[in-house]
Amino acid sequence: MFYREAGDFKTSYKDDNQTFPIRLDRMGYYIVMFVAFCVVPFFVNDYWVNSVFAPFLIYAIAALGLNILTGYAGQVSLGTGGFMAVGAYAVYKLMVAFPDVSIVIHVLLAGGITAVVGVLFGLPSLRIKGFYLAVATLAAQFFLVWVFNKVPWFYNYSASGQINAPERSVFGVIVTGPNTEAWAKYMICLVFVVVLAWVARNLTRGMMGRKWMGIRDMDIAAEIIGVNPLMAKLTAFAVSSFFVGVAGALFFAVYLGAAEAGESFGIAKSFLILFMIIIGGLGSIFGSFAGAAFMVLLPVLLKNVLVGGLGWPTDLAAHLEFMVVGGLIVIFLILEPHGLAQLWRLTKEKLRLWPFPH
Amino acid sequence: MPEQLLFAIEVTLNGLMAGVLYALVALGFVLIFKASGIFNYAQGVMALFAALTLVGIQQGQVPFSHLINAIFGTHIHHFPWQVPSIIAIILAAGVMVFFAWLVEKYILQHLIGQPDIILFMATIGLAYFMEGFGDMMWGSEIKTLDVGLPQGLNVAIDETTYGWFGYGFFIDNLDLVATLVAIVLVTVLVIFSQYTKQGRALRAVADDHSAALSVGISLRFIWVLVWSIAGFVALVAGIMWGAKSGVQFSLSLIALKALPVLMLGGFTSIPGAIIGGLIIGVGEQLFEFAIGPMVGGATQNWFAYVLALVFLIFRPQGLFGEKIIERV
Amino acid sequence: MTTDMNADSYVTEDGRTIGPVVMDLKNITLRFGGVVAIKDISFDIREGEIRAIIGPNGAGKSSMLNVISGFYKPQEGEVYFRGSKRPQMKPYQVAQQGLARTFQNIALFDGMTVLDNIMTGRLNKMKANIFQQAIWKGKAEREEIENREACEKVIDFLEIQHIRKTPVGRLPYGLKKRVELARALAAEPSLLLLDEPMAGMNVEEKEDMSRFILDMNDEFGTTIALIEHDMGVVMDLSDRVVVMDYGKKIGDGTPDEVRNNQDVIDAYLGVSHD
């Protein structure tokens, strides 16, 4: 009854262009932001950050990235894990080589390096389309992981083949390494997420986003009305890889602290992120968050209920998780190809008319 | 002959036989793709599931025993019997047919007319589901699969080549059997699709769904049929790979090996799948043999993909695929 | 009043000014393998006029349009645009030169709203780079608002205000055609190509569309080249007509000239071979 656009008049195109055109949505957004920045940091402990918040926020960045490529530009990629590895190893090399430079700059640079690698592997997208391209991106996945395993320079010749994040701080607060406090981990991830989500929103609502969606919906028509397909696809690969690279860098430096390419950034990671955007919603910023939250919470929930509550062995719970995830993917694709985001939109549309639906 | 060359020949032969197995998996993909336009990512997991089911039936495992034990606190695991290999194979094939029917009824039916890429992602979901389901049903421990296929060094070849070159080639009997089986299977499939009524219907459906429907071909029947055949091919592939290296999760990864084979051969071509499989089998073995030691080895992980990728840039439709014509 | 149609520019009976040649096609031949789709065709399009290309099914009209918009590359012949020879170009480069078009089987972006679809028509007018767009504030936002205003004019003109925020996929056929026209018009093209703008429409919708085409030409001075099946519509709308049959040009001139051309009559009504 209160969720209305009535009385909320738009008097300029600028007002009409805003992200949350309905007043209640805007308020909701401000409340979420307030809670995220001013409430949560005071209450989080290690368990919550490590099992829920940090993975959720970092995966949300990766999902945003993949959603730009797949959901907006229509190019399916199965190489997300490999690109995350690029971000992780890039930030590691930078951190070790330039210890005095801020970690924030390192993470952004790692994103930039990943963007370059992404463009390289995106080049074939001009010639090959659809699942041919999807399979081709697997080449990136396998090749990149292999490179990071086999070329000792990338892991600084460490005996274990692992990379370990040295201790770095931002404004005097330690954010990487084993001595990081829970709230600091949470905050650095949160800041990156909020800024990147804002960037993603800006890019997708402007001309860049329209070009991407044009390529997605009908590439030939898009080219004929003036979209340069190579540029549109490559920018999608670049921006997407930047996001994924930043996610990989944070995943290694802030969340894991130590990583090994095959284990942390294998093909399972690629699928995980793909599932996030399918379940969350292709072509939706909100969907990237919803999907990331869902895929992070589901295993935690299953584990707590089945293993903790019913006393099942962990491997059985893991098998059930596979079945549930796979089943959900199929169900979502059948019933609601636009994912949780679409369900949310439909609910809001119903709510706008409630209680008089006609 | 110089020893290096003999090594290379031996590597090539082994590569050829690995290629036959890749081709076998790729064949399952091509069949489904031709008849339904679906790129079935779950093909590899189907092979794993088929092999798991075969072993389970053969050894008289109780299905879902882990789950039952967890819920009821019981300790059941095996029935007090063993099933002969041949009967177990027939039963496993039956399970695959039943599975094909389920997939058609509960998934494909509801996705008719969706974009190809949605169908592709649905099969990824299916693959995950089956992986969990297979493990839940039969347990996830590594199992040995033995249906009485000969294994180990083929002595005759070893001795003959030793007689010729002074160097005996190491060829595994199982690879020989697999090659023979693959040849028979491909021949049967080609005969089936070219010379039988169902085969004609299958090709008609592949050409144009609605046109096929309008002349009275049942799409449902064809889809169940082709998924059954793909299930059977998966079973054969599962037996071969399972006998070679045990039935375990990694078996499902052969699907990942088959993908570049398809890209190389073209998604719609049976000869393409076979030749693509052989090229990749030989190519990756030779590459690992010649270049691998210089770059740290394990190049098989990516060689096939990079080869296919480079190839596709120059010929996007693959070796034997139909040329893509774009119109507005 | 007699008009000299060969002059550099002249005024039509209804008072519109027809300017010099915008696009000149010389000896175009297009083959697909062994099939000759277009055989040695030459004609020109003048500024401000409505130029129709007609012909029976399979005459090569759509191929001709695709040659003009750069989607097909002819094996022989030259395309002159504003007096200079057009080099080999990608379709998007042709669009940057000021060509816009609609498609026979509507090619809208189904996942976007009507407004976003129309905004894509303005993409060559918006110059903010990717970093400016990422920040949004500043140039990107300014451009967005300026171009939105231009799009709103087109939306008003084509009377589609009510569906502005509707996803295109939900619209009925007739409206989709109109949105597609809006997208092309939003580009402020120097030459607008319409591929069967009235295919599959009922009489009322055809009348609406005819009115839009005439108004566009009249108010904005847009040069239009169109393909159409409906002879009545073509004869009423266009200043000059090219008639094609089996990839060859069999007539070219004012509607009246074409109507009385024996070859054209034969092609349309059939000719007895005895």
XYZ file of N, CA, C and O in Angstrom, chain A residues 8-133:
504
model
N 5.193 10.651 -6.661
C 6.649 10.809 -6.730
C 6.976 11.253 -8.151
O 7.461 10.485 -8.958
N 6.652 12.505 -8.479
C 6.730 12.941 -9.868
C 8.157 13.196 -10.317
O 8.974 13.715 -9.576
N 8.428 12.789 -11.548
C 9.740 13.056 -12.129
C 9.622 14.278 -13.020
O 8.825 14.302 -13.951
N 10.408 15.306 -12.727
C 10.273 16.525 -13.511
C 11.447 16.729 -14.454
O 11.484 17.688 -15.189
N 12.431 15.838 -14.413
C 13.533 15.974 -15.359
C 13.971 14.583 -15.796
O 13.684 13.596 -15.138
N 14.665 14.541 -16.933
C 15.156 13.244 -17.395
C 16.179 12.684 -16.433
O 16.352 11.487 -16.309
N 16.841 13.585 -15.708
C 17.824 13.134 -14.733
C 17.126 12.337 -13.629
O 17.570 11.250 -13.251
N 16.018 12.872 -13.136
C 15.261 12.142 -12.116
C 14.778 10.800 -12.658
O 14.775 9.793 -11.973
N 14.360 10.828 -13.926
C 13.788 9.632 -14.522
C 14.847 8.559 -14.713
O 14.547 7.380 -14.800
N 16.110 8.975 -14.763
C 17.199 8.029 -15.007
C 17.736 7.380 -13.753
O 18.635 6.565 -13.813
N 17.237 7.775 -12.577
C 17.908 7.296 -11.371
C 17.687 5.802 -11.143
O 16.768 5.189 -11.687
N 18.580 5.255 -10.322
C 18.592 3.809 -10.150
C 17.351 3.299 -9.440
O 16.791 2.278 -9.795
N 16.916 4.024 -8.411
C 15.733 3.575 -7.671
C 14.631 4.614 -7.821
O 14.529 5.544 -7.031
N 13.800 4.479 -8.856
C 12.831 5.528 -9.117
C 11.700 5.584 -8.089
O 10.991 6.569 -8.015
N 11.544 4.561 -7.292
C 10.450 4.551 -6.329
C 10.985 4.868 -4.939
O 12.010 4.328 -4.520
N 10.262 5.736 -4.225
C 10.782 6.295 -2.979
C 11.141 5.209 -1.971
O 12.205 5.232 -1.355
N 10.260 4.219 -1.848
C 10.490 3.178 -0.846
C 11.756 2.384 -1.166
O 12.493 1.969 -0.276
N 12.010 2.172 -2.479
C 13.232 1.481 -2.896
C 14.455 2.267 -2.464
O 15.440 1.709 -1.982
N 14.371 3.587 -2.676
C 15.501 4.438 -2.295
C 15.763 4.318 -0.806
O 16.896 4.161 -0.366
N 14.678 4.367 -0.020
C 14.844 4.265 1.425
C 15.454 2.923 1.805
O 16.362 2.836 2.632
N 14.949 1.870 1.162
C 15.486 0.537 1.427
C 16.978 0.483 1.163
O 17.760 -0.061 1.949
N 17.372 1.105 0.044
C 18.778 1.115 -0.327
C 19.622 1.830 0.727
O 20.665 1.335 1.155
N 19.122 2.997 1.186
C 19.882 3.730 2.192
C 19.990 2.932 3.491
O 21.033 2.916 4.146
N 18.915 2.245 3.847
C 18.953 1.461 5.082
C 19.975 0.334 4.975
O 20.796 0.118 5.874
N 19.957 -0.362 3.829
C 20.921 -1.456 3.632
C 22.346 -0.919 3.732
O 23.205 -1.505 4.390
N 22.585 0.215 3.079
C 23.919 0.812 3.113
C 24.321 1.168 4.553
O 25.443 0.912 4.978
N 23.375 1.743 5.272
C 23.660 2.135 6.654
C 24.022 0.914 7.493
O 25.028 0.903 8.203
N 23.207 -0.125 7.374
C 23.462 -1.331 8.154
C 24.805 -1.936 7.767
O 25.611 -2.311 8.617
N 25.074 -1.990 6.460
C 26.298 -2.626 5.993
C 27.540 -1.889 6.481
O 28.532 -2.510 6.858
N 27.486 -0.542 6.488
C 28.671 0.213 6.849
C 28.764 0.527 8.345
O 29.841 0.606 8.897
N 27.624 0.744 8.994
C 27.678 1.264 10.352
C 27.223 0.274 11.424
O 27.415 0.513 12.607
N 26.593 -0.814 11.044
C 26.126 -1.751 12.060
C 26.921 -3.051 12.024
O 27.531 -3.453 13.009
N 26.946 -3.668 10.825
C 27.577 -4.985 10.711
C 29.013 -5.016 11.223
O 29.380 -5.922 11.973
N 29.866 -4.012 10.852
C 31.276 -4.099 11.265
C 31.461 -4.254 12.769
O 32.472 -4.804 13.221
N 30.500 -3.777 13.568
C 30.669 -3.864 15.013
C 30.249 -5.212 15.584
O 30.472 -5.503 16.738
N 29.589 -6.008 14.756
C 29.073 -7.267 15.301
C 29.684 -8.513 14.675
O 29.470 -9.599 15.152
N 30.417 -8.346 13.544
C 30.911 -9.547 12.878
C 32.025 -10.209 13.678
O 32.837 -9.537 14.304
N 32.045 -11.538 13.642
C 33.178 -12.276 14.192
C 33.811 -13.092 13.079
O 33.360 -13.059 11.935
N 34.862 -13.821 13.420
C 35.597 -14.560 12.402
C 34.716 -15.545 11.647
O 34.796 -15.670 10.434
N 33.849 -16.265 12.394
C 33.030 -17.279 11.730
C 32.157 -16.649 10.652
O 32.109 -17.116 9.519
N 31.476 -15.566 11.005
C 30.549 -14.952 10.042
C 31.280 -14.369 8.849
O 30.822 -14.482 7.716
N 32.414 -13.743 9.104
C 33.145 -13.161 7.980
C 33.677 -14.250 7.065
O 33.526 -14.188 5.850
N 34.261 -15.287 7.667
C 34.910 -16.297 6.835
C 33.929 -17.221 6.134
O 34.204 -17.712 5.049
N 32.797 -17.483 6.757
C 31.901 -18.424 6.091
C 30.777 -17.731 5.338
O 30.171 -18.347 4.470
N 30.490 -16.482 5.638
C 29.394 -15.823 4.927
C 29.815 -14.514 4.256
O 29.814 -14.413 3.029
N 30.227 -13.526 5.032
C 30.342 -12.182 4.466
C 31.446 -12.056 3.425
O 31.204 -11.567 2.319
N 32.657 -12.479 3.773
C 33.757 -12.296 2.821
C 33.488 -13.052 1.517
O 33.566 -12.460 0.440
N 33.161 -14.367 1.577
C 32.881 -15.026 0.296
C 31.714 -14.388 -0.450
O 31.779 -14.214 -1.663
N 30.677 -13.997 0.264
C 29.533 -13.375 -0.412
C 29.955 -12.119 -1.161
O 29.660 -11.944 -2.345
N 30.673 -11.240 -0.474
C 31.039 -9.969 -1.102
C 31.982 -10.192 -2.280
O 31.834 -9.579 -3.338
N 32.954 -11.090 -2.098
C 33.927 -11.300 -3.169
C 33.277 -11.983 -4.363
O 33.475 -11.595 -5.515
N 32.455 -13.000 -4.079
C 31.767 -13.671 -5.180
C 30.805 -12.715 -5.876
O 30.563 -12.835 -7.078
N 30.258 -11.765 -5.115
C 29.351 -10.802 -5.742
C 30.097 -9.995 -6.802
O 29.562 -9.725 -7.880
N 31.368 -9.647 -6.515
C 32.151 -8.911 -7.512
C 32.371 -9.775 -8.750
O 32.177 -9.330 -9.887
N 32.761 -11.039 -8.516
C 32.989 -11.937 -9.652
C 31.700 -12.130 -10.439
O 31.705 -12.143 -11.680
N 30.581 -12.286 -9.720
C 29.302 -12.496 -10.401
C 28.914 -11.261 -11.206
O 28.415 -11.375 -12.328
N 29.170 -10.078 -10.646
C 28.929 -8.842 -11.403
C 29.723 -8.881 -12.702
O 29.210 -8.575 -13.780
N 30.987 -9.275 -12.578
C 31.851 -9.331 -13.755
C 31.323 -10.296 -14.792
O 31.179 -9.947 -15.965
N 31.002 -11.510 -14.368
C 30.527 -12.502 -15.329
C 29.171 -12.085 -15.891
O 28.878 -12.330 -17.058
N 28.368 -11.439 -15.067
C 27.055 -11.005 -15.538
C 27.185 -9.947 -16.624
O 26.393 -9.908 -17.567
N 28.198 -9.096 -16.502
C 28.421 -8.104 -17.562
C 28.710 -8.821 -18.872
O 28.151 -8.503 -19.916
N 29.534 -9.843 -18.798
C 29.916 -10.556 -20.016
C 28.779 -11.444 -20.530
O 28.444 -11.426 -21.708
N 28.187 -12.211 -19.645
C 27.196 -13.200 -20.063
C 25.779 -12.630 -20.066
O 25.048 -12.777 -21.038
N 25.417 -11.972 -18.978
C 24.062 -11.473 -18.860
C 23.801 -10.262 -19.739
O 22.743 -10.143 -20.343
N 24.761 -9.360 -19.833
C 24.546 -8.155 -20.624
C 25.042 -8.312 -22.056
O 24.338 -7.969 -22.987
N 26.249 -8.825 -22.229
C 26.791 -8.887 -23.583
C 26.539 -10.229 -24.257
O 26.848 -10.404 -25.424
N 25.993 -11.186 -23.511
C 25.574 -12.443 -24.125
C 26.692 -13.395 -24.514
O 26.481 -14.299 -25.315
N 27.893 -13.203 -23.968
C 28.999 -14.109 -24.288
C 29.243 -15.028 -23.089
O 29.732 -14.582 -22.069
N 28.908 -16.301 -23.247
C 29.054 -17.208 -22.118
C 30.520 -17.542 -21.906
O 31.237 -17.843 -22.851
N 30.956 -17.437 -20.655
C 32.341 -17.760 -20.354
C 32.416 -18.835 -19.287
O 31.715 -18.769 -18.284
N 33.260 -19.832 -19.514
C 33.511 -20.854 -18.507
C 34.935 -20.715 -17.983
O 35.498 -21.648 -17.444
N 35.503 -19.526 -18.185
C 36.900 -19.340 -17.782
C 37.058 -18.456 -16.555
O 38.163 -18.005 -16.254
N 35.967 -18.208 -15.840
C 36.018 -17.273 -14.714
C 37.082 -17.656 -13.694
O 37.793 -16.793 -13.186
N 37.181 -18.952 -13.380
C 38.172 -19.409 -12.413
C 39.575 -19.033 -12.849
O 40.374 -18.527 -12.057
N 39.867 -19.250 -14.116
C 41.188 -18.920 -14.646
C 41.480 -17.437 -14.518
O 42.586 -17.032 -14.156
N 40.472 -16.597 -14.797
C 40.689 -15.149 -14.707
C 40.845 -14.702 -13.252
O 41.601 -13.777 -12.955
N 40.113 -15.373 -12.354
C 40.319 -15.068 -10.932
C 41.754 -15.388 -10.544
O 42.390 -14.655 -9.771
N 42.277 -16.488 -11.084
C 43.662 -16.862 -10.792
C 44.623 -15.780 -11.272
O 45.595 -15.450 -10.589
N 44.344 -15.206 -12.441
C 45.203 -14.129 -12.943
C 45.235 -12.983 -11.933
O 46.302 -12.467 -11.578
N 44.026 -12.603 -11.457
C 43.965 -11.534 -10.457
C 44.758 -11.872 -9.217
O 45.513 -11.045 -8.688
N 44.611 -13.109 -8.751
C 45.276 -13.525 -7.516
C 46.802 -13.499 -7.672
O 47.514 -12.938 -6.841
N 47.286 -14.108 -8.760
C 48.739 -14.174 -8.931
C 49.319 -12.805 -9.249
O 50.443 -12.491 -8.852
N 48.543 -11.969 -9.949
C 49.022 -10.621 -10.251
C 49.178 -9.823 -8.958
O 50.201 -9.173 -8.738
N 48.169 -9.907 -8.091
C 48.249 -9.124 -6.862
C 49.380 -9.655 -5.982
O 50.089 -8.889 -5.320
N 49.596 -10.962 -6.029
C 50.685 -11.542 -5.237
C 52.036 -11.002 -5.703
O 52.841 -10.525 -4.900
N 52.259 -11.050 -7.024
C 53.529 -10.568 -7.546
C 53.722 -9.082 -7.236
O 54.814 -8.648 -6.871
N 52.656 -8.313 -7.364
C 52.748 -6.873 -7.102
C 53.038 -6.608 -5.626
O 53.870 -5.767 -5.275
N 52.337 -7.342 -4.754
C 52.528 -7.137 -3.319
C 53.962 -7.427 -2.908
O 54.544 -6.724 -2.081
N 54.517 -8.486 -3.504
C 55.870 -8.862 -3.135
C 56.890 -7.896 -3.753
O 57.860 -7.500 -3.111
N 56.615 -7.482 -4.993
C 57.592 -6.653 -5.689
C 57.584 -5.209 -5.191
O 58.627 -4.566 -5.125
N 56.423 -4.675 -4.868
C 56.330 -3.280 -4.426
C 55.645 -3.205 -3.072
O 54.489 -2.812 -2.983
N 56.351 -3.557 -2.001
C 55.705 -3.633 -0.676
C 55.227 -2.279 -0.167
O 54.362 -2.229 0.709
N 55.752 -1.189 -0.731
C 55.399 0.124 -0.181
C 54.154 0.728 -0.807
O 53.598 1.688 -0.304
N 53.739 0.147 -1.931
C 52.554 0.689 -2.602
C 51.309 0.126 -1.931
O 51.293 -1.012 -1.463
N 50.262 0.942 -1.878
C 49.034 0.518 -1.195
C 48.422 -0.723 -1.847
O 48.416 -0.872 -3.071
N 47.912 -1.578 -1.008
C 47.275 -2.807 -1.481
C 46.074 -2.506 -2.376
O 45.777 -3.237 -3.324
N 45.408 -1.379 -2.100
C 44.242 -1.020 -2.918
C 44.664 -0.828 -4.372
O 44.015 -1.315 -5.303
N 45.805 -0.143 -4.546
C 46.308 0.058 -5.905
C 46.698 -1.274 -6.531
O 46.437 -1.533 -7.698
N 47.307 -2.147 -5.732
C 47.679 -3.463 -6.242
C 46.461 -4.228 -6.734
O 46.491 -4.852 -7.795
N 45.407 -4.180 -5.949
C 44.202 -4.925 -6.334
C 43.645 -4.369 -7.648
O 43.288 -5.117 -8.557
N 43.621 -3.037 -7.746
C 43.102 -2.437 -8.976
C 43.994 -2.786 -10.168
O 43.517 -3.093 -11.257
N 45.315 -2.742 -9.947
C 46.236 -3.111 -11.022
C 46.042 -4.562 -11.431
O 46.067 -4.901 -12.614
N 45.850 -5.419 -10.429
C 45.611 -6.833 -10.728
C 44.376 -6.968 -11.606
O 44.355 -7.754 -12.563
N 43.350 -6.156 -11.296
C 42.162 -6.149 -12.147
C 42.511 -5.731 -13.562
O 42.061 -6.342 -14.529
N 43.353 -4.706 -13.670
C 43.752 -4.233 -14.992
C 44.506 -5.287 -15.780
O 44.255 -5.493 -16.968
N 45.410 -5.986 -15.097
C 46.169 -7.049 -15.776
C 45.216 -8.141 -16.252
O 45.307 -8.636 -17.380
N 44.268 -8.507 -15.391
C 43.289 -9.521 -15.776
C 42.480 -9.057 -16.979
O 42.152 -9.850 -17.863
N 42.179 -7.751 -17.017
C 41.418 -7.219 -18.148
C 42.181 -7.444 -19.447
O 41.599 -7.846 -20.456
N 43.500 -7.214 -19.398
C 44.312 -7.415 -20.607
C 44.264 -8.884 -21.029
O 44.045 -9.213 -22.202
N 44.449 -9.789 -20.058
C 44.398 -11.225 -20.368
C 43.014 -11.597 -20.904
O 42.882 -12.359 -21.868
N 41.979 -11.001 -20.288
C 40.617 -11.284 -20.732
C 40.390 -10.876 -22.175
O 39.785 -11.605 -22.953
N 40.919 -9.703 -22.542
C 40.761 -9.243 -23.916
C 41.455 -10.205 -24.880
O 40.924 -10.551 -25.932
N 42.620 -10.689 -24.447
C 43.372 -11.629 -25.272
C 42.539 -12.869 -25.579
O 42.420 -13.311 -26.726
N 41.929 -13.426 -24.517
C 41.118 -14.631 -24.726
C 39.750 -14.292 -25.307
O 39.013 -15.180 -25.719
N 39.407 -12.994 -25.304
C 38.135 -12.598 -25.884
C 38.225 -12.388 -27.387
O 37.204 -12.330 -28.067
N 39.440 -12.276 -27.903
C 39.609 -12.018 -29.330
C 38.868 -13.014 -30.230
O 38.247 -12.610 -31.198
N 38.893 -14.314 -29.906
C 38.185 -15.252 -30.795
C 36.681 -15.017 -30.846
O 36.010 -15.511 -31.736
N 36.141 -14.237 -29.880
C 34.689 -14.077 -29.817
C 34.133 -13.416 -31.067
O 32.944 -13.491 -31.331
N 34.997 -12.768 -31.830
C 34.489 -12.149 -33.049
C 34.126 -13.227 -34.071
O 33.187 -13.080 -34.838
N 34.891 -14.305 -34.059
C 34.651 -15.340 -35.066
C 33.742 -16.446 -34.550
O 33.031 -17.062 -35.307
N 33.824 -16.764 -33.278
C 33.032 -17.896 -32.799
C 32.007 -17.437 -31.785
O 32.239 -16.533 -31.005
N 30.858 -18.089 -31.834
C 29.725 -17.620 -31.035
C 29.118 -18.739 -30.214
O 29.426 -19.900 -30.416
N 28.232 -18.327 -29.313
C 27.433 -19.292 -28.560
C 28.290 -20.273 -27.796
O 29.287 -19.902 -27.189
N 27.910 -21.564 -27.817
C 28.663 -22.489 -26.982
C 30.010 -22.852 -27.569
O 30.854 -23.376 -26.882
N 30.223 -22.561 -28.864
C 31.588 -22.692 -29.381
C 32.508 -21.797 -28.550
O 33.593 -22.182 -28.152
N 32.020 -20.578 -28.307
C 32.822 -19.643 -27.516
C 32.932 -20.128 -26.074
O 33.997 -20.057 -25.459
